[in-house]
Amino acid sequence: MLSSPAPTRIRPSRRWLLLSLALALGCQASAGGVEKKAADAEVVEQPSPVVVGTVERGAITATISAASTIEAERQVTVHSESVGRLVDLTVEEGDKVKEGQVLARIRFDAQANSLLRANTSLAKAQTDFQRIEQLYNERVLGNEEYQKARNQLDIAELDLRDRAREMKNTKVTAPFSGTVTVRKVTEGGFVTNGAELLQVTDFNTLVARVFVPEKELDRVRVGQEALVVGKAAKGRKGTGKVLRISPTVDAGTGTVKMTVALPQELAGGQGFLPGMYAEVTLTVDHREDVALVPKGAIVHDEEQTYVFVPEGDKARRVRVELGLQDAERVEIVKGLGAGDAVIVAGQTGLKDGAKIVRVDMQGRPEGGDAKPAGDDKPAEAKVDAKAEDAKAADKPDAKAEDAKAANKEN
């Protein structure tokens, strides 16, 4: 008699495999539910903190500021106009000189000899011409001999003037009254014709050249005052005047060159010097009793300008027209009036109708108490903590599951 086969038993290892698979599926389902809840929580719009101010009335002054380098309009480099060794260099950098004053001399031995020969040649030409002229008047000589003698006399006179000019050029003189700012040679050195010797600057002709936008051209004029402030060299400050306005516009930059003249009292060692860096500010307009808001409240969208105003717990976008501007404020010509509430901080990224919560400049809710101690976690961190708690609550206890599996095997 054949015996029936013994029932097949599932090995413990397979039981553990099935149990692990079930637990994994359960955890995935639980985690999926928690993630869905977290995603639903993120969809809820959170109010944006904003700072609310008011439109004020006051005065505003519009200015144009531009950087510039101080220059001297009368500044020249004195060149040698002769050849020879430099002697009698009588000035040094910083010395004041008068127009026509001798600054140095060039040895003139060769020039003196040339001048002497020219004088001798001229004397001979004059004697010859007088003799031939007398013979010509007596009709002994013809017109050809007379004209030849006359030409020789003219050439001798021209040569004498050239030699006299060369002799004069051995003296190096100041072209105008000013200050020696650069010395490029040393006494005793040999110089050639055209060599750079000295630089003379007239500090009474200091100017600052600035470039203003083309759109501001109608608001500036010759004689208008301009504030000049030294940037690197502190303590230099004064008022200059617009001396010239260029009649052309630079097509590449869209700017107009203006020359601002500095008064004499601003020039010199305690004032401005050529090459100094300065900022020039021109006042172009001024208005009294106008609506003003901080510049930070303005939002630009392409070519339009807007502000956000609070309406309950929401923000509304309002289009405005701007007027004058200074460093911190801007005039509202149309769209808001004095006393109107306006969002002055936190409006970046806001949309029309977005939820808001009012806070002060320190980020604390208006009219509310400070945050409780230790409660300084951001809202996002709190949401993540809640999600983690939910996952922990739905996750089965590992020890309990191990105990159940052991009972089944027994």
mmCIF file of C-alpha atoms in Angstrom:
data_model
loop_
_atom_site.group_PDB
_atom_site.id
_atom_site.type_symbol
_atom_site.label_atom_id
_atom_site.label_comp_id
_atom_site.label_asym_id
_atom_site.label_seq_id
_atom_site.Cartn_x
_atom_site.Cartn_y
_atom_site.Cartn_z
ATOM 1 C CA MET A 1 0.000 0.000 0.000
ATOM 2 C CA LEU A 2 1.322 3.216 -1.098
ATOM 3 C CA SER A 3 1.572 5.911 1.555
ATOM 4 C CA SER A 4 0.321 9.414 0.772
ATOM 5 C CA PRO A 5 3.003 11.985 0.328
ATOM 6 C CA ALA A 6 3.763 14.181 3.321
ATOM 7 C CA PRO A 7 2.435 17.765 3.126
ATOM 8 C CA THR A 8 4.937 20.266 1.913
ATOM 9 C CA ARG A 9 5.968 22.912 4.500
ATOM 10 C CA ILE A 10 7.061 26.424 3.631
ATOM 11 C CA ARG A 11 10.557 26.974 4.782
ATOM 12 C CA PRO A 12 11.137 29.740 7.312
ATOM 13 C CA SER A 13 13.249 31.647 4.838
ATOM 14 C CA ARG A 14 10.327 31.947 2.401
ATOM 15 C CA ARG A 15 8.033 33.116 5.188
ATOM 16 C CA TRP A 16 10.454 35.867 6.057
ATOM 17 C CA LEU A 17 10.645 36.817 2.387
ATOM 18 C CA LEU A 18 6.850 37.126 2.049
ATOM 19 C CA LEU A 19 6.611 39.007 5.327
ATOM 20 C CA SER A 20 9.313 41.499 4.229
ATOM 21 C CA LEU A 21 7.548 42.033 0.896
ATOM 22 C CA ALA A 22 4.267 42.806 2.632
ATOM 23 C CA LEU A 23 5.924 45.217 5.030
ATOM 24 C CA ALA A 24 7.667 47.013 2.148
ATOM 25 C CA LEU A 25 4.382 47.419 0.261
ATOM 26 C CA GLY A 26 2.733 48.755 3.402
ATOM 27 C CA CYS A 27 5.494 51.254 4.040
ATOM 28 C CA GLN A 28 5.345 52.493 0.442
ATOM 29 C CA ALA A 29 1.606 52.989 0.690
ATOM 30 C CA SER A 30 1.969 54.803 3.997
ATOM 31 C CA ALA A 31 4.816 56.979 2.668
ATOM 32 C CA GLY A 32 2.801 57.777 -0.463
ATOM 33 C CA GLY A 33 -0.054 58.981 1.680
ATOM 34 C CA VAL A 34 2.192 61.196 3.765
ATOM 35 C CA GLU A 35 3.854 62.662 0.636
ATOM 36 C CA LYS A 36 0.446 63.421 -0.821
ATOM 37 C CA LYS A 37 -0.570 65.199 2.385
ATOM 38 C CA ALA A 38 2.697 67.215 2.349
ATOM 39 C CA ALA A 39 2.151 68.128 -1.319
ATOM 40 C CA ASP A 40 -1.386 69.253 -0.528
ATOM 41 C CA ALA A 41 -0.014 71.366 2.326
ATOM 42 C CA GLU A 42 2.504 73.027 -0.025
ATOM 43 C CA VAL A 43 -0.245 74.094 -2.406
ATOM 44 C CA VAL A 44 -1.751 76.294 0.289
ATOM 45 C CA GLU A 45 -0.617 79.892 -0.381
ATOM 46 C CA GLN A 46 1.468 81.358 2.394
ATOM 47 C CA PRO A 47 1.135 85.139 2.984
ATOM 48 C CA SER A 48 4.192 87.206 2.106
ATOM 49 C CA PRO A 49 5.577 89.522 4.808
ATOM 50 C CA VAL A 50 5.588 93.170 3.692
ATOM 51 C CA VAL A 51 6.384 96.563 5.198
ATOM 52 C CA VAL A 52 3.681 99.187 4.656
ATOM 53 C CA GLY A 53 4.341 102.933 4.562
ATOM 54 C CA THR A 54 2.430 106.010 3.456
ATOM 55 C CA VAL A 55 2.760 108.486 0.598
ATOM 56 C CA GLU A 56 4.223 111.704 2.001
ATOM 57 C CA ARG A 57 4.274 115.264 0.713
ATOM 58 C CA GLY A 58 7.444 117.277 0.540
ATOM 59 C CA ALA A 59 10.104 118.916 -1.612
ATOM 60 C CA ILE A 60 12.381 117.088 -4.027
ATOM 61 C CA THR A 61 15.412 118.167 -6.013
ATOM 62 C CA ALA A 62 16.536 116.356 -9.159
ATOM 63 C CA THR A 63 20.265 116.205 -9.804
ATOM 64 C CA ILE A 64 22.692 114.763 -12.343
ATOM 65 C CA SER A 65 25.934 113.273 -11.043
ATOM 66 C CA ALA A 66 28.899 112.242 -13.135
ATOM 67 C CA ALA A 67 32.503 111.295 -12.444
ATOM 68 C CA SER A 68 35.265 113.406 -13.901
ATOM 69 C CA THR A 69 39.005 114.018 -13.817
ATOM 70 C CA ILE A 70 40.211 117.528 -13.074
ATOM 71 C CA GLU A 71 42.152 119.100 -15.949
ATOM 72 C CA ALA A 72 43.888 122.407 -16.646
ATOM 73 C CA GLU A 73 42.837 124.049 -19.888
ATOM 74 C CA ARG A 74 46.135 125.952 -20.081
ATOM 75 C CA GLN A 75 48.802 123.304 -19.688
ATOM 76 C CA VAL A 76 51.627 122.993 -22.186
ATOM 77 C CA THR A 77 54.863 121.126 -22.579
ATOM 78 C CA VAL A 78 57.793 123.435 -23.372
ATOM 79 C CA HIS A 79 60.005 121.997 -26.143
ATOM 80 C CA SER A 80 63.496 122.876 -27.211
ATOM 81 C CA GLU A 81 63.658 124.954 -30.396
ATOM 82 C CA SER A 82 67.408 124.724 -30.746
ATOM 83 C CA VAL A 83 70.255 122.218 -30.509
ATOM 84 C CA GLY A 84 72.968 122.275 -27.863
ATOM 85 C CA ARG A 85 73.882 121.713 -24.242
ATOM 86 C CA LEU A 86 71.378 122.886 -21.639
ATOM 87 C CA VAL A 87 72.772 125.485 -19.237
ATOM 88 C CA ASP A 88 71.309 127.788 -16.594
ATOM 89 C CA LEU A 89 68.240 125.697 -15.733
ATOM 90 C CA THR A 90 66.778 128.102 -13.188
ATOM 91 C CA VAL A 91 63.442 126.518 -12.236
ATOM 92 C CA GLU A 92 62.228 123.378 -10.483
ATOM 93 C CA GLU A 93 58.872 121.616 -10.172
ATOM 94 C CA GLY A 94 56.449 123.697 -8.134
ATOM 95 C CA ASP A 95 58.050 127.042 -9.001
ATOM 96 C CA LYS A 96 55.740 129.813 -10.160
ATOM 97 C CA VAL A 97 56.799 131.611 -13.333
ATOM 98 C CA LYS A 98 55.735 134.700 -15.269
ATOM 99 C CA GLU A 99 54.965 134.901 -18.959
ATOM 100 C CA GLY A 100 58.214 135.424 -20.915
ATOM 101 C CA GLN A 101 60.434 134.523 -17.957
ATOM 102 C CA VAL A 102 63.688 132.729 -18.931
ATOM 103 C CA LEU A 103 63.537 129.178 -17.620
ATOM 104 C CA ALA A 104 66.767 127.816 -19.124
ATOM 105 C CA ARG A 105 69.407 128.510 -21.761
ATOM 106 C CA ILE A 106 71.028 126.425 -24.476
ATOM 107 C CA ARG A 107 74.719 127.025 -25.260
ATOM 108 C CA PHE A 108 74.765 129.354 -28.264
ATOM 109 C CA ASP A 109 78.341 129.249 -29.622
ATOM 110 C CA ALA A 110 77.328 127.933 -33.033
ATOM 111 C CA GLN A 111 74.288 130.192 -33.236
ATOM 112 C CA ALA A 112 76.391 133.265 -32.358
ATOM 113 C CA ASN A 113 78.882 132.482 -35.119
ATOM 114 C CA SER A 114 76.068 132.015 -37.626
ATOM 115 C CA LEU A 115 74.585 135.349 -36.606
ATOM 116 C CA LEU A 116 77.961 137.063 -37.059
ATOM 117 C CA ARG A 117 78.383 135.614 -40.564
ATOM 118 C CA ALA A 118 74.872 136.714 -41.455
ATOM 119 C CA ASN A 119 75.638 140.257 -40.330
ATOM 120 C CA THR A 120 78.813 140.296 -42.424
ATOM 121 C CA SER A 121 77.000 138.983 -45.478
ATOM 122 C CA LEU A 122 74.273 141.567 -45.081
ATOM 123 C CA ALA A 123 76.774 144.409 -44.815
ATOM 124 C CA LYS A 124 78.501 143.299 -48.016
ATOM 125 C CA ALA A 125 75.153 142.895 -49.824
ATOM 126 C CA GLN A 126 74.121 146.403 -48.801
ATOM 127 C CA THR A 127 77.423 147.907 -50.057
ATOM 128 C CA ASP A 128 77.163 146.071 -53.379
ATOM 129 C CA PHE A 129 73.581 147.116 -53.858
ATOM 130 C CA GLN A 130 74.324 150.799 -53.174
ATOM 131 C CA ARG A 131 77.123 150.792 -55.757
ATOM 132 C CA ILE A 132 75.066 149.008 -58.410
ATOM 133 C CA GLU A 133 72.057 151.186 -57.727
ATOM 134 C CA GLN A 134 74.150 154.307 -58.365
ATOM 135 C CA LEU A 135 75.488 152.880 -61.636
ATOM 136 C CA TYR A 136 71.965 151.890 -62.614
ATOM 137 C CA ASN A 137 70.708 155.415 -62.012
ATOM 138 C CA GLU A 138 73.554 156.738 -64.183
ATOM 139 C CA ARG A 139 72.439 154.238 -66.828
ATOM 140 C CA VAL A 140 75.815 152.534 -66.781
ATOM 141 C CA LEU A 141 74.333 149.157 -65.748
ATOM 142 C CA GLY A 142 71.174 147.613 -66.995
ATOM 143 C CA ASN A 143 68.093 146.395 -65.141
ATOM 144 C CA GLU A 144 69.298 142.778 -64.933
ATOM 145 C CA GLU A 145 72.351 143.652 -62.830
ATOM 146 C CA TYR A 146 70.227 145.901 -60.635
ATOM 147 C CA GLN A 147 67.619 143.165 -59.907
ATOM 148 C CA LYS A 148 70.365 140.645 -59.162
ATOM 149 C CA ALA A 149 71.925 142.909 -56.554
ATOM 150 C CA ARG A 150 68.500 143.586 -55.071
ATOM 151 C CA ASN A 151 67.785 139.838 -54.687
ATOM 152 C CA GLN A 152 71.105 139.237 -52.974
ATOM 153 C CA LEU A 153 70.327 141.969 -50.474
ATOM 154 C CA ASP A 154 66.910 140.459 -49.717
ATOM 155 C CA ILE A 155 68.460 137.003 -49.187
ATOM 156 C CA ALA A 156 71.059 138.437 -46.825
ATOM 157 C CA GLU A 157 68.326 140.154 -44.787
ATOM 158 C CA LEU A 158 66.292 136.916 -44.558
ATOM 159 C CA ASP A 159 69.362 134.956 -43.495
ATOM 160 C CA LEU A 160 70.093 137.490 -40.763
ATOM 161 C CA ARG A 161 66.526 137.170 -39.418
ATOM 162 C CA ASP A 162 66.831 133.364 -39.383
ATOM 163 C CA ARG A 163 70.145 133.480 -37.534
ATOM 164 C CA ALA A 164 68.712 135.998 -35.047
ATOM 165 C CA ARG A 165 65.717 133.717 -34.408
ATOM 166 C CA GLU A 166 68.020 130.755 -33.793
ATOM 167 C CA MET A 167 69.953 132.868 -31.332
ATOM 168 C CA LYS A 168 66.732 133.846 -29.580
ATOM 169 C CA ASN A 169 65.597 130.199 -29.393
ATOM 170 C CA THR A 170 68.538 129.352 -27.190
ATOM 171 C CA LYS A 171 66.525 131.027 -24.428
ATOM 172 C CA VAL A 172 63.724 128.812 -23.054
ATOM 173 C CA THR A 173 60.902 131.089 -21.837
ATOM 174 C CA ALA A 174 57.537 130.547 -20.132
ATOM 175 C CA PRO A 175 54.610 130.703 -22.616
ATOM 176 C CA PHE A 176 52.285 132.103 -19.922
ATOM 177 C CA SER A 177 52.158 132.694 -16.184
ATOM 178 C CA GLY A 178 51.707 129.498 -14.198
ATOM 179 C CA THR A 179 53.501 126.772 -12.269
ATOM 180 C CA VAL A 180 56.203 124.377 -13.401
ATOM 181 C CA THR A 181 54.606 120.970 -12.873
ATOM 182 C CA VAL A 182 57.082 118.664 -14.664
ATOM 183 C CA ARG A 183 60.826 118.885 -15.297
ATOM 184 C CA LYS A 184 62.044 116.372 -17.864
ATOM 185 C CA VAL A 185 65.707 117.409 -18.308
ATOM 186 C CA THR A 186 68.760 118.088 -16.200
ATOM 187 C CA GLU A 187 71.139 120.997 -16.480
ATOM 188 C CA GLY A 188 74.174 120.031 -18.521
ATOM 189 C CA GLY A 189 72.336 117.580 -20.740
ATOM 190 C CA PHE A 190 72.403 117.790 -24.520
ATOM 191 C CA VAL A 191 69.049 118.536 -26.168
ATOM 192 C CA THR A 192 67.889 118.416 -29.746
ATOM 193 C CA ASN A 193 65.339 120.445 -31.610
ATOM 194 C CA GLY A 194 61.857 119.412 -30.374
ATOM 195 C CA ALA A 195 62.988 117.732 -27.142
ATOM 196 C CA GLU A 196 60.558 118.012 -24.171
ATOM 197 C CA LEU A 197 61.991 120.187 -21.403
ATOM 198 C CA LEU A 198 59.331 121.376 -18.944
ATOM 199 C CA GLN A 199 55.584 121.441 -18.373
ATOM 200 C CA VAL A 200 53.863 124.649 -17.273
ATOM 201 C CA THR A 201 50.305 124.660 -15.874
ATOM 202 C CA ASP A 202 47.961 127.543 -15.178
ATOM 203 C CA PHE A 203 45.982 126.514 -12.078
ATOM 204 C CA ASN A 204 43.499 129.313 -12.667
ATOM 205 C CA THR A 205 42.039 127.355 -15.578
ATOM 206 C CA LEU A 206 41.042 124.097 -13.841
ATOM 207 C CA VAL A 207 37.959 122.414 -15.307
ATOM 208 C CA ALA A 208 35.998 119.186 -14.947
ATOM 209 C CA ARG A 209 34.608 117.652 -18.121
ATOM 210 C CA VAL A 210 31.446 115.605 -17.609
ATOM 211 C CA PHE A 211 29.116 113.750 -19.956
ATOM 212 C CA VAL A 212 25.379 114.019 -19.306
ATOM 213 C CA PRO A 213 22.573 112.034 -20.970
ATOM 214 C CA GLU A 214 21.042 113.513 -24.079
ATOM 215 C CA LYS A 215 17.596 113.665 -22.436
ATOM 216 C CA GLU A 216 18.938 116.121 -19.809
ATOM 217 C CA LEU A 217 20.271 118.585 -22.367
ATOM 218 C CA ASP A 218 17.275 120.939 -22.125
ATOM 219 C CA ARG A 219 17.659 121.182 -18.334
ATOM 220 C CA VAL A 220 21.246 122.448 -18.252
ATOM 221 C CA ARG A 221 22.623 125.809 -19.360
ATOM 222 C CA VAL A 222 25.857 127.766 -19.471
ATOM 223 C CA GLY A 223 26.506 129.518 -16.154
ATOM 224 C CA GLN A 224 24.607 126.913 -14.128
ATOM 225 C CA GLU A 225 26.200 126.037 -10.784
ATOM 226 C CA ALA A 226 27.670 122.585 -10.193
ATOM 227 C CA LEU A 227 28.914 120.993 -6.973
ATOM 228 C CA VAL A 228 32.410 119.488 -7.317
ATOM 229 C CA VAL A 229 33.506 117.010 -4.621
ATOM 230 C CA GLY A 230 36.868 115.251 -4.489
ATOM 231 C CA LYS A 231 36.576 111.465 -4.177
ATOM 232 C CA ALA A 232 40.030 110.135 -3.347
ATOM 233 C CA ALA A 233 41.417 113.365 -1.853
ATOM 234 C CA LYS A 234 39.011 114.129 0.983
ATOM 235 C CA GLY A 235 38.079 117.653 2.006
ATOM 236 C CA ARG A 236 38.042 119.045 -1.530
ATOM 237 C CA LYS A 237 34.635 120.533 -2.190
ATOM 238 C CA GLY A 238 33.307 123.635 -3.909
ATOM 239 C CA THR A 239 30.918 125.107 -6.445
ATOM 240 C CA GLY A 240 31.866 125.583 -10.073
ATOM 241 C CA LYS A 241 29.936 126.831 -13.098
ATOM 242 C CA VAL A 242 29.134 125.347 -16.481
ATOM 243 C CA LEU A 243 31.578 127.035 -18.852
ATOM 244 C CA ARG A 244 30.680 125.339 -22.138
ATOM 245 C CA ILE A 245 28.209 122.805 -23.526
ATOM 246 C CA SER A 246 29.226 120.860 -26.613
ATOM 247 C CA PRO A 247 26.970 121.561 -29.631
ATOM 248 C CA THR A 248 27.009 117.888 -30.650
ATOM 249 C CA VAL A 249 25.800 114.591 -29.148
ATOM 250 C CA ASP A 250 28.038 111.536 -29.062
ATOM 251 C CA ALA A 251 26.128 109.018 -31.183
ATOM 252 C CA GLY A 252 27.878 106.075 -29.539
ATOM 253 C CA THR A 253 27.048 106.942 -25.918
ATOM 254 C CA GLY A 254 24.103 109.323 -26.308
ATOM 255 C CA THR A 255 25.783 111.903 -24.081
ATOM 256 C CA VAL A 256 26.752 115.562 -24.310
ATOM 257 C CA LYS A 257 30.088 116.907 -23.064
ATOM 258 C CA MET A 258 29.946 119.772 -20.575
ATOM 259 C CA THR A 259 32.904 121.732 -19.221
ATOM 260 C CA VAL A 260 32.604 122.929 -15.609
ATOM 261 C CA ALA A 261 35.054 125.649 -14.563
ATOM 262 C CA LEU A 262 36.411 125.671 -11.008
ATOM 263 C CA PRO A 263 36.930 128.986 -9.197
ATOM 264 C CA GLN A 264 40.501 130.065 -8.404
ATOM 265 C CA GLU A 265 40.039 129.504 -4.663
ATOM 266 C CA LEU A 266 39.488 125.762 -5.287
ATOM 267 C CA ALA A 267 42.833 125.342 -7.085
ATOM 268 C CA GLY A 268 46.236 124.674 -5.574
ATOM 269 C CA GLY A 269 47.797 122.516 -2.897
ATOM 270 C CA GLN A 270 44.816 122.614 -0.506
ATOM 271 C CA GLY A 271 42.287 122.452 -3.327
ATOM 272 C CA PHE A 272 42.032 120.569 -6.579
ATOM 273 C CA LEU A 273 45.001 119.596 -8.714
ATOM 274 C CA PRO A 274 45.113 118.367 -12.320
ATOM 275 C CA GLY A 275 44.529 114.636 -12.467
ATOM 276 C CA MET A 276 42.384 114.436 -9.325
ATOM 277 C CA TYR A 277 39.222 112.320 -9.415
ATOM 278 C CA ALA A 278 36.022 114.206 -8.579
ATOM 279 C CA GLU A 279 32.251 113.875 -8.755
ATOM 280 C CA VAL A 280 30.258 116.692 -10.336
ATOM 281 C CA THR A 281 26.593 117.190 -9.391
ATOM 282 C CA LEU A 282 24.255 119.560 -11.227
ATOM 283 C CA THR A 283 20.835 120.571 -9.907
ATOM 284 C CA VAL A 284 18.429 120.406 -12.840
ATOM 285 C CA ASP A 285 14.992 120.826 -11.181
ATOM 286 C CA HIS A 286 13.270 121.435 -7.850
ATOM 287 C CA ARG A 287 9.620 121.033 -6.789
ATOM 288 C CA GLU A 288 7.764 121.761 -3.566
ATOM 289 C CA ASP A 289 4.793 119.992 -1.933
ATOM 290 C CA VAL A 290 4.612 116.877 -4.124
ATOM 291 C CA ALA A 291 3.703 113.233 -3.388
ATOM 292 C CA LEU A 292 6.795 111.183 -2.547
ATOM 293 C CA VAL A 293 7.528 107.485 -1.946
ATOM 294 C CA PRO A 294 10.790 105.615 -1.367
ATOM 295 C CA LYS A 295 12.511 104.459 -4.538
ATOM 296 C CA GLY A 296 12.382 100.863 -3.309
ATOM 297 C CA ALA A 297 8.577 100.864 -3.521
ATOM 298 C CA ILE A 298 8.625 101.188 -7.308
ATOM 299 C CA VAL A 299 8.237 98.008 -9.383
ATOM 300 C CA HIS A 300 9.199 98.067 -13.071
ATOM 301 C CA ASP A 301 7.446 95.813 -15.583
ATOM 302 C CA GLU A 302 8.950 96.371 -19.019
ATOM 303 C CA GLU A 303 8.370 100.107 -19.656
ATOM 304 C CA GLN A 304 5.595 100.519 -17.060
ATOM 305 C CA THR A 305 5.978 101.449 -13.379
ATOM 306 C CA TYR A 306 3.800 100.141 -10.557
ATOM 307 C CA VAL A 307 3.461 100.060 -6.785
ATOM 308 C CA PHE A 308 1.640 97.605 -4.523
ATOM 309 C CA VAL A 309 -0.931 98.858 -2.029
ATOM 310 C CA PRO A 310 -2.438 96.787 0.818
ATOM 311 C CA GLU A 311 -6.152 95.929 0.740
ATOM 312 C CA GLY A 312 -6.924 93.886 3.819
ATOM 313 C CA ASP A 313 -4.746 90.784 3.687
ATOM 314 C CA LYS A 314 -4.036 91.109 -0.023
ATOM 315 C CA ALA A 315 -1.839 93.280 -2.251
ATOM 316 C CA ARG A 316 -3.153 95.209 -5.237
ATOM 317 C CA ARG A 317 -0.908 96.433 -8.041
ATOM 318 C CA VAL A 318 -1.398 100.085 -9.046
ATOM 319 C CA ARG A 319 0.128 101.736 -12.079
ATOM 320 C CA VAL A 320 1.790 105.104 -11.367
ATOM 321 C CA GLU A 321 3.504 107.901 -13.269
ATOM 322 C CA LEU A 322 6.809 109.169 -11.913
ATOM 323 C CA GLY A 323 8.272 112.669 -11.794
ATOM 324 C CA LEU A 324 11.525 113.871 -10.270
ATOM 325 C CA GLN A 325 13.889 111.525 -8.467
ATOM 326 C CA ASP A 326 16.684 111.968 -5.988
ATOM 327 C CA ALA A 327 18.956 109.443 -4.299
ATOM 328 C CA GLU A 328 16.212 107.972 -2.061
ATOM 329 C CA ARG A 329 12.776 109.187 -3.148
ATOM 330 C CA VAL A 330 10.663 109.549 -6.250
ATOM 331 C CA GLU A 331 7.769 111.836 -7.069
ATOM 332 C CA ILE A 332 4.367 110.241 -7.830
ATOM 333 C CA VAL A 333 2.621 112.337 -10.463
ATOM 334 C CA LYS A 334 -0.401 110.079 -10.985
ATOM 335 C CA GLY A 335 -1.800 106.943 -9.343
ATOM 336 C CA LEU A 336 -1.447 107.703 -5.607
ATOM 337 C CA GLY A 337 -2.049 110.651 -3.337
ATOM 338 C CA ALA A 338 -0.623 111.893 -0.061
ATOM 339 C CA GLY A 339 -1.570 109.670 2.884
ATOM 340 C CA ASP A 340 -2.240 106.560 0.788
ATOM 341 C CA ALA A 341 -0.786 103.309 2.099
ATOM 342 C CA VAL A 342 1.895 101.726 -0.045
ATOM 343 C CA ILE A 343 4.095 98.647 0.325
ATOM 344 C CA VAL A 344 7.667 99.872 0.629
ATOM 345 C CA ALA A 345 9.477 96.568 1.274
ATOM 346 C CA GLY A 346 8.781 92.944 0.443
ATOM 347 C CA GLN A 347 6.982 93.680 -2.812
ATOM 348 C CA THR A 348 9.561 91.909 -4.947
ATOM 349 C CA GLY A 349 7.922 88.857 -6.489
ATOM 350 C CA LEU A 350 4.391 89.864 -5.414
ATOM 351 C CA LYS A 351 1.503 89.369 -7.788
ATOM 352 C CA ASP A 352 -1.745 91.254 -8.007
ATOM 353 C CA GLY A 353 -4.075 89.795 -5.329
ATOM 354 C CA ALA A 354 -1.335 87.928 -3.438
ATOM 355 C CA LYS A 355 -1.816 87.344 0.289
ATOM 356 C CA ILE A 356 0.290 89.479 2.600
ATOM 357 C CA VAL A 357 1.031 89.895 6.271
ATOM 358 C CA ARG A 358 2.235 93.231 7.633
ATOM 359 C CA VAL A 359 5.536 93.277 9.483
ATOM 360 C CA ASP A 360 7.886 95.960 10.739
ATOM 361 C CA MET A 361 11.407 96.590 9.426
ATOM 362 C CA GLN A 362 12.723 93.851 11.790
ATOM 363 C CA GLY A 363 10.333 91.292 10.293
ATOM 364 C CA ARG A 364 8.041 91.110 13.360
ATOM 365 C CA PRO A 365 4.264 91.119 12.792
ATOM 366 C CA GLU A 366 2.707 94.528 13.305
ATOM 367 C CA GLY A 367 0.900 94.759 16.643
ATOM 368 C CA GLY A 368 2.124 91.273 17.644
ATOM 369 C CA ASP A 369 4.565 90.019 20.247
ATOM 370 C CA ALA A 370 8.016 88.745 19.574
ATOM 371 C CA LYS A 371 8.455 85.086 18.683
ATOM 372 C CA PRO A 372 8.561 82.655 21.609
ATOM 373 C CA ALA A 373 12.021 81.590 22.672
ATOM 374 C CA GLY A 374 13.268 78.637 20.687
ATOM 375 C CA ASP A 375 10.482 79.004 18.123
ATOM 376 C CA ASP A 376 12.769 80.340 15.464
ATOM 377 C CA LYS A 377 12.345 77.606 12.853
ATOM 378 C CA PRO A 378 11.076 78.708 9.468
ATOM 379 C CA ALA A 379 7.659 77.593 8.289
ATOM 380 C CA GLU A 380 9.185 75.177 5.778
ATOM 381 C CA ALA A 381 11.105 73.381 8.554
ATOM 382 C CA LYS A 382 7.922 73.032 10.606
ATOM 383 C CA VAL A 383 6.072 71.497 7.648
ATOM 384 C CA ASP A 384 8.923 69.015 7.133
ATOM 385 C CA ALA A 385 8.849 68.091 10.830
ATOM 386 C CA LYS A 386 5.111 67.392 10.674
ATOM 387 C CA ALA A 387 5.617 65.166 7.645
ATOM 388 C CA GLU A 388 8.323 63.214 9.446
ATOM 389 C CA ASP A 389 6.025 62.724 12.439
ATOM 390 C CA ALA A 390 3.303 61.421 10.146
ATOM 391 C CA LYS A 391 5.685 58.950 8.571
ATOM 392 C CA ALA A 392 6.791 57.748 11.986
ATOM 393 C CA ALA A 393 3.157 57.273 13.074
ATOM 394 C CA ASP A 394 2.228 55.197 10.010
ATOM 395 C CA LYS A 395 5.400 53.077 10.066
ATOM 396 C CA PRO A 396 4.837 49.617 11.724
ATOM 397 C CA ASP A 397 6.795 48.710 14.843
ATOM 398 C CA ALA A 398 9.723 46.505 13.757
ATOM 399 C CA LYS A 399 9.903 44.642 17.105
ATOM 400 C CA ALA A 400 6.205 43.769 17.044
ATOM 401 C CA GLU A 401 6.464 42.408 13.513
ATOM 402 C CA ASP A 402 9.427 40.222 14.498
ATOM 403 C CA ALA A 403 7.420 38.768 17.389
ATOM 404 C CA LYS A 404 4.459 37.945 15.123
ATOM 405 C CA ALA A 405 6.721 36.171 12.643
ATOM 406 C CA ALA A 406 8.286 34.056 15.416
ATOM 407 C CA ASN A 407 4.834 32.925 16.674
ATOM 408 C CA LYS A 408 3.806 31.813 13.219
ATOM 409 C CA GLU A 409 6.866 29.591 12.874
ATOM 410 C CA ASN A 410 6.235 28.002 16.222
#
